[in-house]
Tab-separated table of N, CA, C and O in Angstrom:
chain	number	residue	atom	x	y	z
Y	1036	UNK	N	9.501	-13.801	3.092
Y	1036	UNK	CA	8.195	-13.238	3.392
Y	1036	UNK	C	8.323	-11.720	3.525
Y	1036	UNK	O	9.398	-11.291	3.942
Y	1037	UNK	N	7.498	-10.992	3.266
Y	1037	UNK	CA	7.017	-9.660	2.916
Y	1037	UNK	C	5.825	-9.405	3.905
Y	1037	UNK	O	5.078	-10.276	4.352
Y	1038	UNK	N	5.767	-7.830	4.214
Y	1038	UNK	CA	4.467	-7.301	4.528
Y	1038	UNK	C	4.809	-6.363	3.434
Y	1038	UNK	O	5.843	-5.779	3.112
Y	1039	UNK	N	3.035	-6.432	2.751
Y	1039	UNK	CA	2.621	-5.161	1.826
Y	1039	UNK	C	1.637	-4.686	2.147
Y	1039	UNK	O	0.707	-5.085	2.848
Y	1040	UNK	N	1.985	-3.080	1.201
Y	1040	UNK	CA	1.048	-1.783	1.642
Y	1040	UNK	C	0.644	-1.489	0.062
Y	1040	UNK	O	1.465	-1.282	-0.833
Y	1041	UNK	N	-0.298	-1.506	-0.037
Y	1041	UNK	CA	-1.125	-0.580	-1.287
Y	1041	UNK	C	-0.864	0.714	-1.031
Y	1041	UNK	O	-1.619	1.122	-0.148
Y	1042	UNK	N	-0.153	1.499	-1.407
Y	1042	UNK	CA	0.045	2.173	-1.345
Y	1042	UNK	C	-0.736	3.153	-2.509
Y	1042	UNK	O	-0.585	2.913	-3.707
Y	1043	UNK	N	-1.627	4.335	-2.005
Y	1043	UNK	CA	-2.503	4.803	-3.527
Y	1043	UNK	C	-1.853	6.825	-2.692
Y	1043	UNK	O	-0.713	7.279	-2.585
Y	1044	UNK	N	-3.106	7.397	-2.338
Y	1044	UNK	CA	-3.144	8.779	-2.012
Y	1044	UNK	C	-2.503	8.581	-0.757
Y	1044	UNK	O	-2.626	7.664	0.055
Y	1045	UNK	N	-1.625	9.852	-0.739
Y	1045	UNK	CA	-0.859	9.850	0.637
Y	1045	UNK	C	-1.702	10.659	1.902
Y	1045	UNK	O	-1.319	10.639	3.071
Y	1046	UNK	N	-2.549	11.152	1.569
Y	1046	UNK	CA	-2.951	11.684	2.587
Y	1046	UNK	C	-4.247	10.371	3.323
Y	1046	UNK	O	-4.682	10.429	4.473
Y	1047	UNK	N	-4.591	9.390	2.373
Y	1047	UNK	CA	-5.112	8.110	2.801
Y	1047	UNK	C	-4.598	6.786	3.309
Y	1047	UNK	O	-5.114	5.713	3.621
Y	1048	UNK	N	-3.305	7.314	3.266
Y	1048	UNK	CA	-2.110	6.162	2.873
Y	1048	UNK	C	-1.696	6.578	3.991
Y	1048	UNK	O	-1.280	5.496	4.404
Y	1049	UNK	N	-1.429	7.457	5.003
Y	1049	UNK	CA	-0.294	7.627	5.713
Y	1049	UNK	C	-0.434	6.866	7.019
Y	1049	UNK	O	0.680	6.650	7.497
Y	1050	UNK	N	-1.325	6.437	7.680
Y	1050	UNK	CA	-1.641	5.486	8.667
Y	1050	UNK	C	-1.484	4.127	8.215
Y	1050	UNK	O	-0.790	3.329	8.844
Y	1051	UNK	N	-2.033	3.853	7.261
Y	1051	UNK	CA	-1.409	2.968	6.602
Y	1051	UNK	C	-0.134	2.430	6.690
Y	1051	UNK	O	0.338	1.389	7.149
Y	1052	UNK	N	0.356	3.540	6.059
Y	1052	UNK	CA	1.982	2.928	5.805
Y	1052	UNK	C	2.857	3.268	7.395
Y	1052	UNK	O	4.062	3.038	7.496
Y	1053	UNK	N	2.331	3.629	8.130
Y	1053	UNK	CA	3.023	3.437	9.323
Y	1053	UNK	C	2.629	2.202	9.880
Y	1053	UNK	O	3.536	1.369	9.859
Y	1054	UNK	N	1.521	1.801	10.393
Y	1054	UNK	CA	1.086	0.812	10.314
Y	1054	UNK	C	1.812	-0.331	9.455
Y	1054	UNK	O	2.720	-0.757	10.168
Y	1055	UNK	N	1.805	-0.819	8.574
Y	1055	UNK	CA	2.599	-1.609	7.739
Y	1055	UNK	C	4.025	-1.456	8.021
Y	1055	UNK	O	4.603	-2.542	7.964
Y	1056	UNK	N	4.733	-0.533	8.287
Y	1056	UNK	CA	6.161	-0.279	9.054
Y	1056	UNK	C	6.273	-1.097	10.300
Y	1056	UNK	O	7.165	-1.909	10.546
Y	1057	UNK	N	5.021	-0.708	11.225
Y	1057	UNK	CA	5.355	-1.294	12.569
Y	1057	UNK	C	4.852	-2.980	12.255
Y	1057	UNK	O	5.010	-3.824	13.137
Y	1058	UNK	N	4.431	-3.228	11.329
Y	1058	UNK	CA	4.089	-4.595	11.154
Y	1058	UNK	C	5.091	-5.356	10.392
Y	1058	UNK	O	4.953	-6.564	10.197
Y	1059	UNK	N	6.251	-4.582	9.891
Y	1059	UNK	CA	7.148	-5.544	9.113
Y	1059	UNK	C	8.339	-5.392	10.070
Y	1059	UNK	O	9.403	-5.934	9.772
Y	1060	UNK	N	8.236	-4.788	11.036
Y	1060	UNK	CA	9.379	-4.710	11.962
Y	1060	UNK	C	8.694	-5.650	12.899
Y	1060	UNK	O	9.504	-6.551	13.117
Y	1061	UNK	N	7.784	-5.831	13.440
Y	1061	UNK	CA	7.205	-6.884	14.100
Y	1061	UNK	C	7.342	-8.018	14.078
Y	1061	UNK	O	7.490	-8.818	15.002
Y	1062	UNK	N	7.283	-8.214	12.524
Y	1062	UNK	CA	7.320	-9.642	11.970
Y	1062	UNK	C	8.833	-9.887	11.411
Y	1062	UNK	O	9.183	-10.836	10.711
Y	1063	UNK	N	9.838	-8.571	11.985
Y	1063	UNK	CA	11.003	-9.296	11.362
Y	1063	UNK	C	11.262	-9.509	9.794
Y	1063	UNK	O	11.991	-10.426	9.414
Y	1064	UNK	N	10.743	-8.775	9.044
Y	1064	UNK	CA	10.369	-8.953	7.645
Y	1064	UNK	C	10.624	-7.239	7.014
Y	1064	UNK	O	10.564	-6.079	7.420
Y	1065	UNK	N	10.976	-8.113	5.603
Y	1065	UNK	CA	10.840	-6.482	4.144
Y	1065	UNK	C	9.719	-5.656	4.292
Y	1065	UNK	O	8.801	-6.097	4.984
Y	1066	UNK	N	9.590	-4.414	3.722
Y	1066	UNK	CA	8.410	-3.822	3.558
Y	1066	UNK	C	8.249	-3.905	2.515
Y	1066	UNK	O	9.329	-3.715	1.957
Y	1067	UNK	N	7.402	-4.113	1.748
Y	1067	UNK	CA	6.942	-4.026	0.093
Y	1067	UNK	C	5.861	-3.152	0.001
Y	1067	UNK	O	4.751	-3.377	0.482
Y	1068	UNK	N	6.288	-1.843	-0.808
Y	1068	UNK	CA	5.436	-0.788	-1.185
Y	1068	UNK	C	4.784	-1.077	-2.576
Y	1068	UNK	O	5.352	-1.110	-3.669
Y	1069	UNK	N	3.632	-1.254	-2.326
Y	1069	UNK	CA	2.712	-1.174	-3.892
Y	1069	UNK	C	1.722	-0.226	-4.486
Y	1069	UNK	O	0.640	0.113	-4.007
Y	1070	UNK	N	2.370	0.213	-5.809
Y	1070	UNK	CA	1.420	1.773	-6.172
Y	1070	UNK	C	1.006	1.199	-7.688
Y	1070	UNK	O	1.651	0.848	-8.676
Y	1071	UNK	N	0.207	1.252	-7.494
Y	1071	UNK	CA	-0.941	0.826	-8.981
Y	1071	UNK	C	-1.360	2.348	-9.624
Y	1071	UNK	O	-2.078	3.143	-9.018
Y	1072	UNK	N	-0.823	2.575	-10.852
Y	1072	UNK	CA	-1.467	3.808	-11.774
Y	1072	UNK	C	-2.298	3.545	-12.614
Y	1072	UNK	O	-2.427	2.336	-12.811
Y	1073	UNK	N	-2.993	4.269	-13.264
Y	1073	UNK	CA	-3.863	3.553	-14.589
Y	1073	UNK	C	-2.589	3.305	-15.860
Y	1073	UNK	O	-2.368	2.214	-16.386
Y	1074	UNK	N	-2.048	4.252	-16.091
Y	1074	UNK	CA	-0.779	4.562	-16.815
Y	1074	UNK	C	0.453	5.226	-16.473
Y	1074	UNK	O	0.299	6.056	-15.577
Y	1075	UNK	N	1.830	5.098	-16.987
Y	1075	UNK	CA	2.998	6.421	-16.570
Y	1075	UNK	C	3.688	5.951	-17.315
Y	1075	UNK	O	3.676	4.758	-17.619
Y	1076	UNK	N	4.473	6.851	-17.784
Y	1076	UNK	CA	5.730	6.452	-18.330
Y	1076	UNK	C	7.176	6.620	-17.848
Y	1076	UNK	O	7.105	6.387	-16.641
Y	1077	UNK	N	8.575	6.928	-18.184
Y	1077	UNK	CA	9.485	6.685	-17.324
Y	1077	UNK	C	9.323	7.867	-16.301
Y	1077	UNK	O	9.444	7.570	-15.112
Y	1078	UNK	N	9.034	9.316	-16.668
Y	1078	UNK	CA	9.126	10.017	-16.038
Y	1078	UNK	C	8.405	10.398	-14.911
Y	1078	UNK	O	8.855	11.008	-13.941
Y	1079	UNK	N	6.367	9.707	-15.215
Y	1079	UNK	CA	6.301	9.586	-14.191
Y	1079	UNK	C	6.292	8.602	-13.136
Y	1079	UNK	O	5.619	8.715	-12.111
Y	1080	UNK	N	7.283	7.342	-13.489
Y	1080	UNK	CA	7.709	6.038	-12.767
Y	1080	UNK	C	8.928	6.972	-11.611
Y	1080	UNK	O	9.090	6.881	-10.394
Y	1081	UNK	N	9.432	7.612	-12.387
Y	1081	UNK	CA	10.457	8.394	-11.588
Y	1081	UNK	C	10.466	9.523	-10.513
Y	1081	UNK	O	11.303	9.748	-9.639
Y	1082	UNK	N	9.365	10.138	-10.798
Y	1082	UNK	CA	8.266	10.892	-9.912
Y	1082	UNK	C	7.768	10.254	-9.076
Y	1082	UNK	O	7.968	10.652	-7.928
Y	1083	UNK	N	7.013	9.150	-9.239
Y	1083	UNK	CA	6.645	8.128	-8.036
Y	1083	UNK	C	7.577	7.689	-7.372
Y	1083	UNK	O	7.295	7.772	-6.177
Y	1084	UNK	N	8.446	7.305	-7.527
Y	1084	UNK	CA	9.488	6.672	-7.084
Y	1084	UNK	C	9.740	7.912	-5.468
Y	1084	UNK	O	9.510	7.735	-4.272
Y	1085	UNK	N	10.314	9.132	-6.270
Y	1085	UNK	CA	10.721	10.004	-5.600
Y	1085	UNK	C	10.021	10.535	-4.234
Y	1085	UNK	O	10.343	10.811	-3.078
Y	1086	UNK	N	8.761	10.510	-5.141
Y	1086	UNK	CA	7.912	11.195	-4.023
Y	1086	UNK	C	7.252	9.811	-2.677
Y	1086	UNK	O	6.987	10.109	-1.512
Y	1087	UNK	N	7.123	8.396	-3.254
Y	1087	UNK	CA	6.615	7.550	-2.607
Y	1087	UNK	C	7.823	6.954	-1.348
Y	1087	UNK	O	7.577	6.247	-0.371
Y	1088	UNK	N	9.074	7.491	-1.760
Y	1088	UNK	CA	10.206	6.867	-1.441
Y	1088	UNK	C	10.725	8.270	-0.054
Y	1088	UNK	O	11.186	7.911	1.030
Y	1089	UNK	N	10.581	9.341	-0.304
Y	1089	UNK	CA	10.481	9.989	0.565
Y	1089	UNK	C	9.176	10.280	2.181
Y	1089	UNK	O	9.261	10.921	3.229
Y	1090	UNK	N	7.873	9.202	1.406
Y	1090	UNK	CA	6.722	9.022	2.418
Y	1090	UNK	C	6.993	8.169	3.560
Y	1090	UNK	O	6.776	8.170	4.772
Y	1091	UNK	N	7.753	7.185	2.380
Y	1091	UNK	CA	8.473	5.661	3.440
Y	1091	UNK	C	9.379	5.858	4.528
Y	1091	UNK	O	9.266	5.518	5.706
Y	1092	UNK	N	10.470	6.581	3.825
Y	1092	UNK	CA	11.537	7.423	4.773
Y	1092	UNK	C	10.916	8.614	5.703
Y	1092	UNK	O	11.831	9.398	5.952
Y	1093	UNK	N	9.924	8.955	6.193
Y	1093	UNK	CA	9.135	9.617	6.911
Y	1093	UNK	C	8.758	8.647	7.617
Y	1093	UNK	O	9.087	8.833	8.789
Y	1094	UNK	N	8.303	7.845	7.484
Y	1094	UNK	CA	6.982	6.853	7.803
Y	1094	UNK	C	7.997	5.993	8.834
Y	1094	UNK	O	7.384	5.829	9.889
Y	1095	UNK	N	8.985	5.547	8.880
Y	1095	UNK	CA	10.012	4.588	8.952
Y	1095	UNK	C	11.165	5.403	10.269
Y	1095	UNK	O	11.595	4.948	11.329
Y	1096	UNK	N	11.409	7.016	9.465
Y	1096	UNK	CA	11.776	7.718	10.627
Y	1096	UNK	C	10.621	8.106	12.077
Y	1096	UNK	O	11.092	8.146	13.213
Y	1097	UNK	N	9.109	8.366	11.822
Y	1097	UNK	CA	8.793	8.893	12.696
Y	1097	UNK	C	8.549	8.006	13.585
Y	1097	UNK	O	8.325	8.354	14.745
Y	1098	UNK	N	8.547	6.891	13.266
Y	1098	UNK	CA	8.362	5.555	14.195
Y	1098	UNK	C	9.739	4.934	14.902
Y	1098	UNK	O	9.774	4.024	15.730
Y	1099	UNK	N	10.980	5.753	14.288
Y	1099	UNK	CA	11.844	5.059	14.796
Y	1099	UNK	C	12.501	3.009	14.491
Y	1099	UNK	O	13.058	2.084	15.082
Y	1100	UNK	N	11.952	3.340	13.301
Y	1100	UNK	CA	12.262	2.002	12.481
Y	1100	UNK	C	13.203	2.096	10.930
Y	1100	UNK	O	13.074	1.773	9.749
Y	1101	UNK	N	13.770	2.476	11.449
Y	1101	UNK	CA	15.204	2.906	10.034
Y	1101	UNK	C	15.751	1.604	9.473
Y	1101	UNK	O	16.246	1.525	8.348
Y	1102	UNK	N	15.625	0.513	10.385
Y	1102	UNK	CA	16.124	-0.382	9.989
Y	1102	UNK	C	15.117	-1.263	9.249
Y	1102	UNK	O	15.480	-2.068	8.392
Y	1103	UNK	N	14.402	-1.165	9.448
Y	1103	UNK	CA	13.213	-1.945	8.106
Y	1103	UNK	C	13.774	-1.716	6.821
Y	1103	UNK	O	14.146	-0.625	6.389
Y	1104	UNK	N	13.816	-2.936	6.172
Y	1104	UNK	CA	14.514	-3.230	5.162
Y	1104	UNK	C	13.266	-2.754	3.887
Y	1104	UNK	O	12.348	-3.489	4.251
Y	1105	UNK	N	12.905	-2.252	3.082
Y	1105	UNK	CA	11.730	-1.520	1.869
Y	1105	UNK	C	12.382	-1.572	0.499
Y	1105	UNK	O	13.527	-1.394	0.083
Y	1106	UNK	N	11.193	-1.890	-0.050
Y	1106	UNK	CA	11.263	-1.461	-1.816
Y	1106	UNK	C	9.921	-1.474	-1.843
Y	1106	UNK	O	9.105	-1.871	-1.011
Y	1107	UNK	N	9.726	-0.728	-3.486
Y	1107	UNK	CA	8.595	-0.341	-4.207
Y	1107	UNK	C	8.690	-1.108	-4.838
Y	1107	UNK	O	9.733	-1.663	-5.184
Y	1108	UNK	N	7.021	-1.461	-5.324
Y	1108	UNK	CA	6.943	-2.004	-7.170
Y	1108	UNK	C	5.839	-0.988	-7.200
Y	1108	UNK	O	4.890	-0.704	-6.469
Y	1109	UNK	N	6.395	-0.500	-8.466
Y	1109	UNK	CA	5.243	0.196	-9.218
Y	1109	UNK	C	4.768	-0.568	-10.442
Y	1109	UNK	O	5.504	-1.289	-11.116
Y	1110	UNK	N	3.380	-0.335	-10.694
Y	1110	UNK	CA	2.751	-1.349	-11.629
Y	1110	UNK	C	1.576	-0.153	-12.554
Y	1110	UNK	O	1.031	0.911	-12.261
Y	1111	UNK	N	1.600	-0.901	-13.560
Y	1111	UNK	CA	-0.077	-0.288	-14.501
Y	1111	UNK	C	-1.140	-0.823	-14.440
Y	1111	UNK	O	-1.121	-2.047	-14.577
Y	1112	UNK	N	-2.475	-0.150	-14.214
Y	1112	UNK	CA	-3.861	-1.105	-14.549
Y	1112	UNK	C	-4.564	-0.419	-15.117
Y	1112	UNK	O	-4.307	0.771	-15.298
Y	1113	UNK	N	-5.542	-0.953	-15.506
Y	1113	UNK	CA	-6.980	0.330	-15.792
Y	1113	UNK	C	-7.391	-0.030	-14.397
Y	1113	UNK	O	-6.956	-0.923	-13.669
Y	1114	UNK	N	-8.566	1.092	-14.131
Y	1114	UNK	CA	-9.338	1.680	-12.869
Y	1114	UNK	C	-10.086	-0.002	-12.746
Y	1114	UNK	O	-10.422	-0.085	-11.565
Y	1115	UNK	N	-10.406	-1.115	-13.350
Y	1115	UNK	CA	-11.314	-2.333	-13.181
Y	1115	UNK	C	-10.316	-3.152	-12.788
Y	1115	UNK	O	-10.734	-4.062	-12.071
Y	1116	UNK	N	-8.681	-3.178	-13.068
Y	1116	UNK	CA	-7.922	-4.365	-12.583
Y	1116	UNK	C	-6.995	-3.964	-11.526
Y	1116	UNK	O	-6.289	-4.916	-11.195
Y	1117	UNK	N	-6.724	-2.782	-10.816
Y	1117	UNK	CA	-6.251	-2.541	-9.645
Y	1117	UNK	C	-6.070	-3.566	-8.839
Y	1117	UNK	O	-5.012	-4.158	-8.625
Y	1118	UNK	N	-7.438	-3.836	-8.254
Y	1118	UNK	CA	-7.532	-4.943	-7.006
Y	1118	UNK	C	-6.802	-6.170	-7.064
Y	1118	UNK	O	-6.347	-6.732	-6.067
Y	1119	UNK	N	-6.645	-6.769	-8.774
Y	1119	UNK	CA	-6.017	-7.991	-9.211
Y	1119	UNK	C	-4.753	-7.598	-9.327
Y	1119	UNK	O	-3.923	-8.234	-8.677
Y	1120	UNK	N	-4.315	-6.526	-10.129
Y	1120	UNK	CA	-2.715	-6.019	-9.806
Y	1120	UNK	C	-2.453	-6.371	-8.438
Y	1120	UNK	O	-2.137	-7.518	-8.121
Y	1121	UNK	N	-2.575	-5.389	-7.578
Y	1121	UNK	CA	-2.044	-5.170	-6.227
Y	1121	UNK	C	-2.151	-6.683	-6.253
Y	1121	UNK	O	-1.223	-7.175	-6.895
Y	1122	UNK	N	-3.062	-7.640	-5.714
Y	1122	UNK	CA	-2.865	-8.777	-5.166
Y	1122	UNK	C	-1.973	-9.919	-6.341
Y	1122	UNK	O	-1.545	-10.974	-5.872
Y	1123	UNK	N	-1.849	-9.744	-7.184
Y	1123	UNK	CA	-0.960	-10.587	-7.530
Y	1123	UNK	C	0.401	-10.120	-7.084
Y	1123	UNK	O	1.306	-10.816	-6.623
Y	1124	UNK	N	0.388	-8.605	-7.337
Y	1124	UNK	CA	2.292	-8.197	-6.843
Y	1124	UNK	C	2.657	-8.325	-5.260
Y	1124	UNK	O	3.800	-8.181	-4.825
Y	1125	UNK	N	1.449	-8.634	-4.423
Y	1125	UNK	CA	1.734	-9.119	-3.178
Y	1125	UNK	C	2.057	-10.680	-2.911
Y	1125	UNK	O	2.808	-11.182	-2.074
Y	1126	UNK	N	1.295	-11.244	-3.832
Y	1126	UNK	CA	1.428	-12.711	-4.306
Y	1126	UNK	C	2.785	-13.151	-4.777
Y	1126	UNK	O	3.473	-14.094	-4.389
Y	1127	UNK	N	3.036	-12.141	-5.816
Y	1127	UNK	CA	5.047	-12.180	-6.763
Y	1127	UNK	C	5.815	-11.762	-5.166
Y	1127	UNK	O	6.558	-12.725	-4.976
Y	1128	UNK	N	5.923	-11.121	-4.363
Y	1128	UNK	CA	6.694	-10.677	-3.553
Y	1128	UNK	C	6.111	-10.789	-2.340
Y	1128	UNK	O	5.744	-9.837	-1.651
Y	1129	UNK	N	6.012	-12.016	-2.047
Y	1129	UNK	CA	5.717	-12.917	-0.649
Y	1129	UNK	C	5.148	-12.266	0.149
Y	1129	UNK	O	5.859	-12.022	1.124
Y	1130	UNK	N	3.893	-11.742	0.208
Y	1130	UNK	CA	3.185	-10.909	1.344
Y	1130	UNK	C	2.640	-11.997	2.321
Y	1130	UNK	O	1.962	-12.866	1.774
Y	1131	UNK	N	2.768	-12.077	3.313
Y	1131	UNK	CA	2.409	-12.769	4.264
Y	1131	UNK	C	1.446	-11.944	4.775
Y	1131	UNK	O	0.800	-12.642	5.556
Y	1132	UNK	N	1.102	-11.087	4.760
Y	1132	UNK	CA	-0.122	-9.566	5.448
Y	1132	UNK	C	-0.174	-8.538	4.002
Y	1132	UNK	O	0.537	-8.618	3.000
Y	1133	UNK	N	-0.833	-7.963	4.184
Y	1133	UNK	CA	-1.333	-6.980	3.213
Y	1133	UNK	C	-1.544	-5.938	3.872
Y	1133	UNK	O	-2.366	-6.361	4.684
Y	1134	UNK	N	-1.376	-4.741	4.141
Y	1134	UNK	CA	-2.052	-3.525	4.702
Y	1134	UNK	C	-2.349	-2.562	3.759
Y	1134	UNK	O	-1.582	-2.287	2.836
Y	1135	UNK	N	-3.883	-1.807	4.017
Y	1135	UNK	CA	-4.409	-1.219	3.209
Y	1135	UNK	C	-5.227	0.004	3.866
Y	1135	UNK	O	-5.644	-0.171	5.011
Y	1136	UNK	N	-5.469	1.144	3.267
Y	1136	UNK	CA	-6.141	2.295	4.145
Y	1136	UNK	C	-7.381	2.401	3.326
Y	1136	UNK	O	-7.389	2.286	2.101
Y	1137	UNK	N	-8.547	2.652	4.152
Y	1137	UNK	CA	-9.492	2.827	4.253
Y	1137	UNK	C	-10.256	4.141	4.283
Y	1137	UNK	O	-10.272	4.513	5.456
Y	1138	UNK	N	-10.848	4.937	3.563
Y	1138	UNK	CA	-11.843	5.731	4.428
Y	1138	UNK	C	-13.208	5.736	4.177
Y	1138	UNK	O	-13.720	5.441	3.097
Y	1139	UNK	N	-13.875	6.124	5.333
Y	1139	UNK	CA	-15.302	6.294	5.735
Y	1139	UNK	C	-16.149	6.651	4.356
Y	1139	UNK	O	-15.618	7.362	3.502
Y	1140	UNK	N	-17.403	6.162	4.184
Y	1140	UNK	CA	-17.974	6.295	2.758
Y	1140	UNK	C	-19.343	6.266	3.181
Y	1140	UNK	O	-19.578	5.696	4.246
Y	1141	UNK	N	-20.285	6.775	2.541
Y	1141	UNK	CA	-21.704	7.137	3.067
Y	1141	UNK	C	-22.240	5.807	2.497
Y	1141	UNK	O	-21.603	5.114	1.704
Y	1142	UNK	N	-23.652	5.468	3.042
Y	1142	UNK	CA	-24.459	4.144	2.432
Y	1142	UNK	C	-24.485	4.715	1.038
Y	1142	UNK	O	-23.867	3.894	0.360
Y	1143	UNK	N	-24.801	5.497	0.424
Y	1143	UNK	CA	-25.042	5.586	-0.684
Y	1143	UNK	C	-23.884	5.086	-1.744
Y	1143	UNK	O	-23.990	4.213	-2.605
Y	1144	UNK	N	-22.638	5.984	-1.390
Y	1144	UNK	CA	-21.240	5.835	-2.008
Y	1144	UNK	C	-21.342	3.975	-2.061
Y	1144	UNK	O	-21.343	3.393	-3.146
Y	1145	UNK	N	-21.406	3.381	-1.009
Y	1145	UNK	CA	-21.004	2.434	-0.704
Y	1145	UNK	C	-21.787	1.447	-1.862
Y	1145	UNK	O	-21.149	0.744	-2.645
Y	1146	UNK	N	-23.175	1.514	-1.835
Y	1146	UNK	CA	-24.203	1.126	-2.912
Y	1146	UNK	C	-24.014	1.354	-4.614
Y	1146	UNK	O	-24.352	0.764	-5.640
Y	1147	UNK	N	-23.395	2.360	-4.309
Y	1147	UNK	CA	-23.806	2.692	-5.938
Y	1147	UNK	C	-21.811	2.276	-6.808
Y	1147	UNK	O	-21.538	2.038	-7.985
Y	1148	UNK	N	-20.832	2.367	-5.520
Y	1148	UNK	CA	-19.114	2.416	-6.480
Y	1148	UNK	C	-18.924	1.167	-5.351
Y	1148	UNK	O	-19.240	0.987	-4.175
Y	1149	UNK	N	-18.326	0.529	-6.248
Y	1149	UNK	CA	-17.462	-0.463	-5.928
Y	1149	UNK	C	-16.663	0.045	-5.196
Y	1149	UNK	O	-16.535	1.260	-5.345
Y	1150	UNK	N	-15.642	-0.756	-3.921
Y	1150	UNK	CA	-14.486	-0.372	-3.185
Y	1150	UNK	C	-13.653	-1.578	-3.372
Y	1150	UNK	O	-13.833	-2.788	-3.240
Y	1151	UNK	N	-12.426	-0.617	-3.819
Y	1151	UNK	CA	-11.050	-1.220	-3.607
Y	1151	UNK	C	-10.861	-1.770	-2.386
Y	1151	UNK	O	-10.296	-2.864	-2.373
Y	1152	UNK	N	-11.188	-1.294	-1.364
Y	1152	UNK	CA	-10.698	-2.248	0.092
Y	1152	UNK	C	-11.737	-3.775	-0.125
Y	1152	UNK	O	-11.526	-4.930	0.243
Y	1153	UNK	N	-12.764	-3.229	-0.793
Y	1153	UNK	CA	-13.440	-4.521	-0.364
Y	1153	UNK	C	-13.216	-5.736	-1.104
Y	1153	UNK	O	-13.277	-6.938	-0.845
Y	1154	UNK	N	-12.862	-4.844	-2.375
Y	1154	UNK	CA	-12.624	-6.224	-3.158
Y	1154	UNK	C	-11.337	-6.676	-3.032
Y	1154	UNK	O	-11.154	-7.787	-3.529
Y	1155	UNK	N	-10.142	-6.016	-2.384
Y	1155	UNK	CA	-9.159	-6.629	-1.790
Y	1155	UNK	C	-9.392	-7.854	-0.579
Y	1155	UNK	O	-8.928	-8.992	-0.500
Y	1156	UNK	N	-10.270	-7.130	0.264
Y	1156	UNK	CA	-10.308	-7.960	1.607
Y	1156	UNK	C	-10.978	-9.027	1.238
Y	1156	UNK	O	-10.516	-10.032	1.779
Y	1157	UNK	N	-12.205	-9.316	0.288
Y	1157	UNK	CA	-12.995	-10.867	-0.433
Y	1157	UNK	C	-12.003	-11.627	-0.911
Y	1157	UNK	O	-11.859	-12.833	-0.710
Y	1158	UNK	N	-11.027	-10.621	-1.814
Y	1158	UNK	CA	-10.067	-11.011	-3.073
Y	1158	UNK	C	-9.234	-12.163	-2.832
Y	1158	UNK	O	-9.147	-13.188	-3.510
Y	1159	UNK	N	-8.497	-11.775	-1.527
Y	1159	UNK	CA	-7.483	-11.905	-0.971
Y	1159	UNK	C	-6.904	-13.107	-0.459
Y	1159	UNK	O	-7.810	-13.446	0.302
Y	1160	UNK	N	-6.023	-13.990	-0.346
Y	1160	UNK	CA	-6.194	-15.430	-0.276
Y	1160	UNK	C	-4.939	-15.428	1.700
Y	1160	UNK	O	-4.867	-16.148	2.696
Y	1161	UNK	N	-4.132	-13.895	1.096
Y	1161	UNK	CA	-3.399	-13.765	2.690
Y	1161	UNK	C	-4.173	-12.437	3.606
Y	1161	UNK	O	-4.636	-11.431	3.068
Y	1162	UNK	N	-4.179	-12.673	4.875
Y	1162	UNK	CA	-4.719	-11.861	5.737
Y	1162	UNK	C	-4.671	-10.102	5.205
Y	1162	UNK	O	-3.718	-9.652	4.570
Y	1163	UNK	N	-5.767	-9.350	5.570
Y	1163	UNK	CA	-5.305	-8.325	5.034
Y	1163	UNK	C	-5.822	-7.099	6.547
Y	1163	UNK	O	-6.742	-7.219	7.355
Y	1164	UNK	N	-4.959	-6.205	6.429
Y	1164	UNK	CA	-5.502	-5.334	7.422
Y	1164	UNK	C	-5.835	-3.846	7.491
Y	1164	UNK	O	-5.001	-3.067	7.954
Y	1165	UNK	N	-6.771	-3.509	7.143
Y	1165	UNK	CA	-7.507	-2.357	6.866
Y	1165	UNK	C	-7.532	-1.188	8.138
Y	1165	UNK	O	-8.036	-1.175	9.261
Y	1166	UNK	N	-6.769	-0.289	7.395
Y	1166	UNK	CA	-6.247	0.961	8.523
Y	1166	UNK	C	-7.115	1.935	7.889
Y	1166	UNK	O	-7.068	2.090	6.669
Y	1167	UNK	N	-8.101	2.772	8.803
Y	1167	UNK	CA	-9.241	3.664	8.995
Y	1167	UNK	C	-8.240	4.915	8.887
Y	1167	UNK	O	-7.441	5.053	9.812
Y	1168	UNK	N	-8.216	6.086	7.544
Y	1168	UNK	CA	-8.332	6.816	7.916
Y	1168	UNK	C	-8.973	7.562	8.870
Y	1168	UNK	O	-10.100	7.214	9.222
Y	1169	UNK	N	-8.264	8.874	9.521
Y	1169	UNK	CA	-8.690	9.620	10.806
Y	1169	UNK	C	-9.265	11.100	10.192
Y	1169	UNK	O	-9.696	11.961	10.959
């Protein structure tokens, strides 16, 4: 068993992924980092890597949880199959929880664009837990 983090923008992501840290140390469990692009190729698989892998190791130090065991999957979608990516690669790599970040969106936004959190949290067949950007 796994806890996963959707992992997308880091400055939306970063409660998040602490959050998801203190929840896979909780539960005694892997962390599984998940970053959905529309496209990349090796170089920027390798760029992600770098830069997502240094957020974790932040995320992991400032909490004082070094020992949480982590990996990434990085994956491709177009902008319409995101929501089904992420949840199947939480599905391939045993997510028992899902954690996901959130932010605040006006009625209008909300009416007129679809949200990734939401169609995760309907989507979703394991618990999921939605961290409010601040």
């Amino acid at each position: 068993m796994s806890v996963a983090i959707a992992y997308q923008v880091p400055s939306s992501t970063q409660p998040a992924l602490q959050e998801a840290v203190k929840q896979a140390k909780f539960r005694d469990t892997e962390l599984v980092v998940l970053h959905v692009a529309d496209t990349f190729d090796q170089d920027d698989a390798d760029h992600y890597r770098a830069g997502i892998s240094d957020d974790i190791e932040k995320a992991l130090a400032a909490d004082g949880y070094r020992d949480v065991s982590w990996r990434l999957e990085l994956a491709s979608a177009k902008s319409a199959a995101v929501a089904s990516t992420l949840l199947e690669l939480a599905t391939d790599n045993g997510a028992e929880l899902l954690v996901i970040g959130a932010r605040r969106r006006s009625p209008v936004g909300k009416a007129l664009l679809g949200s990734l959190a939401q169609v995760l949290i309907l989507d979703a067949d394991i618990p999921v837990l939605v961290v409010k950007h601040k």
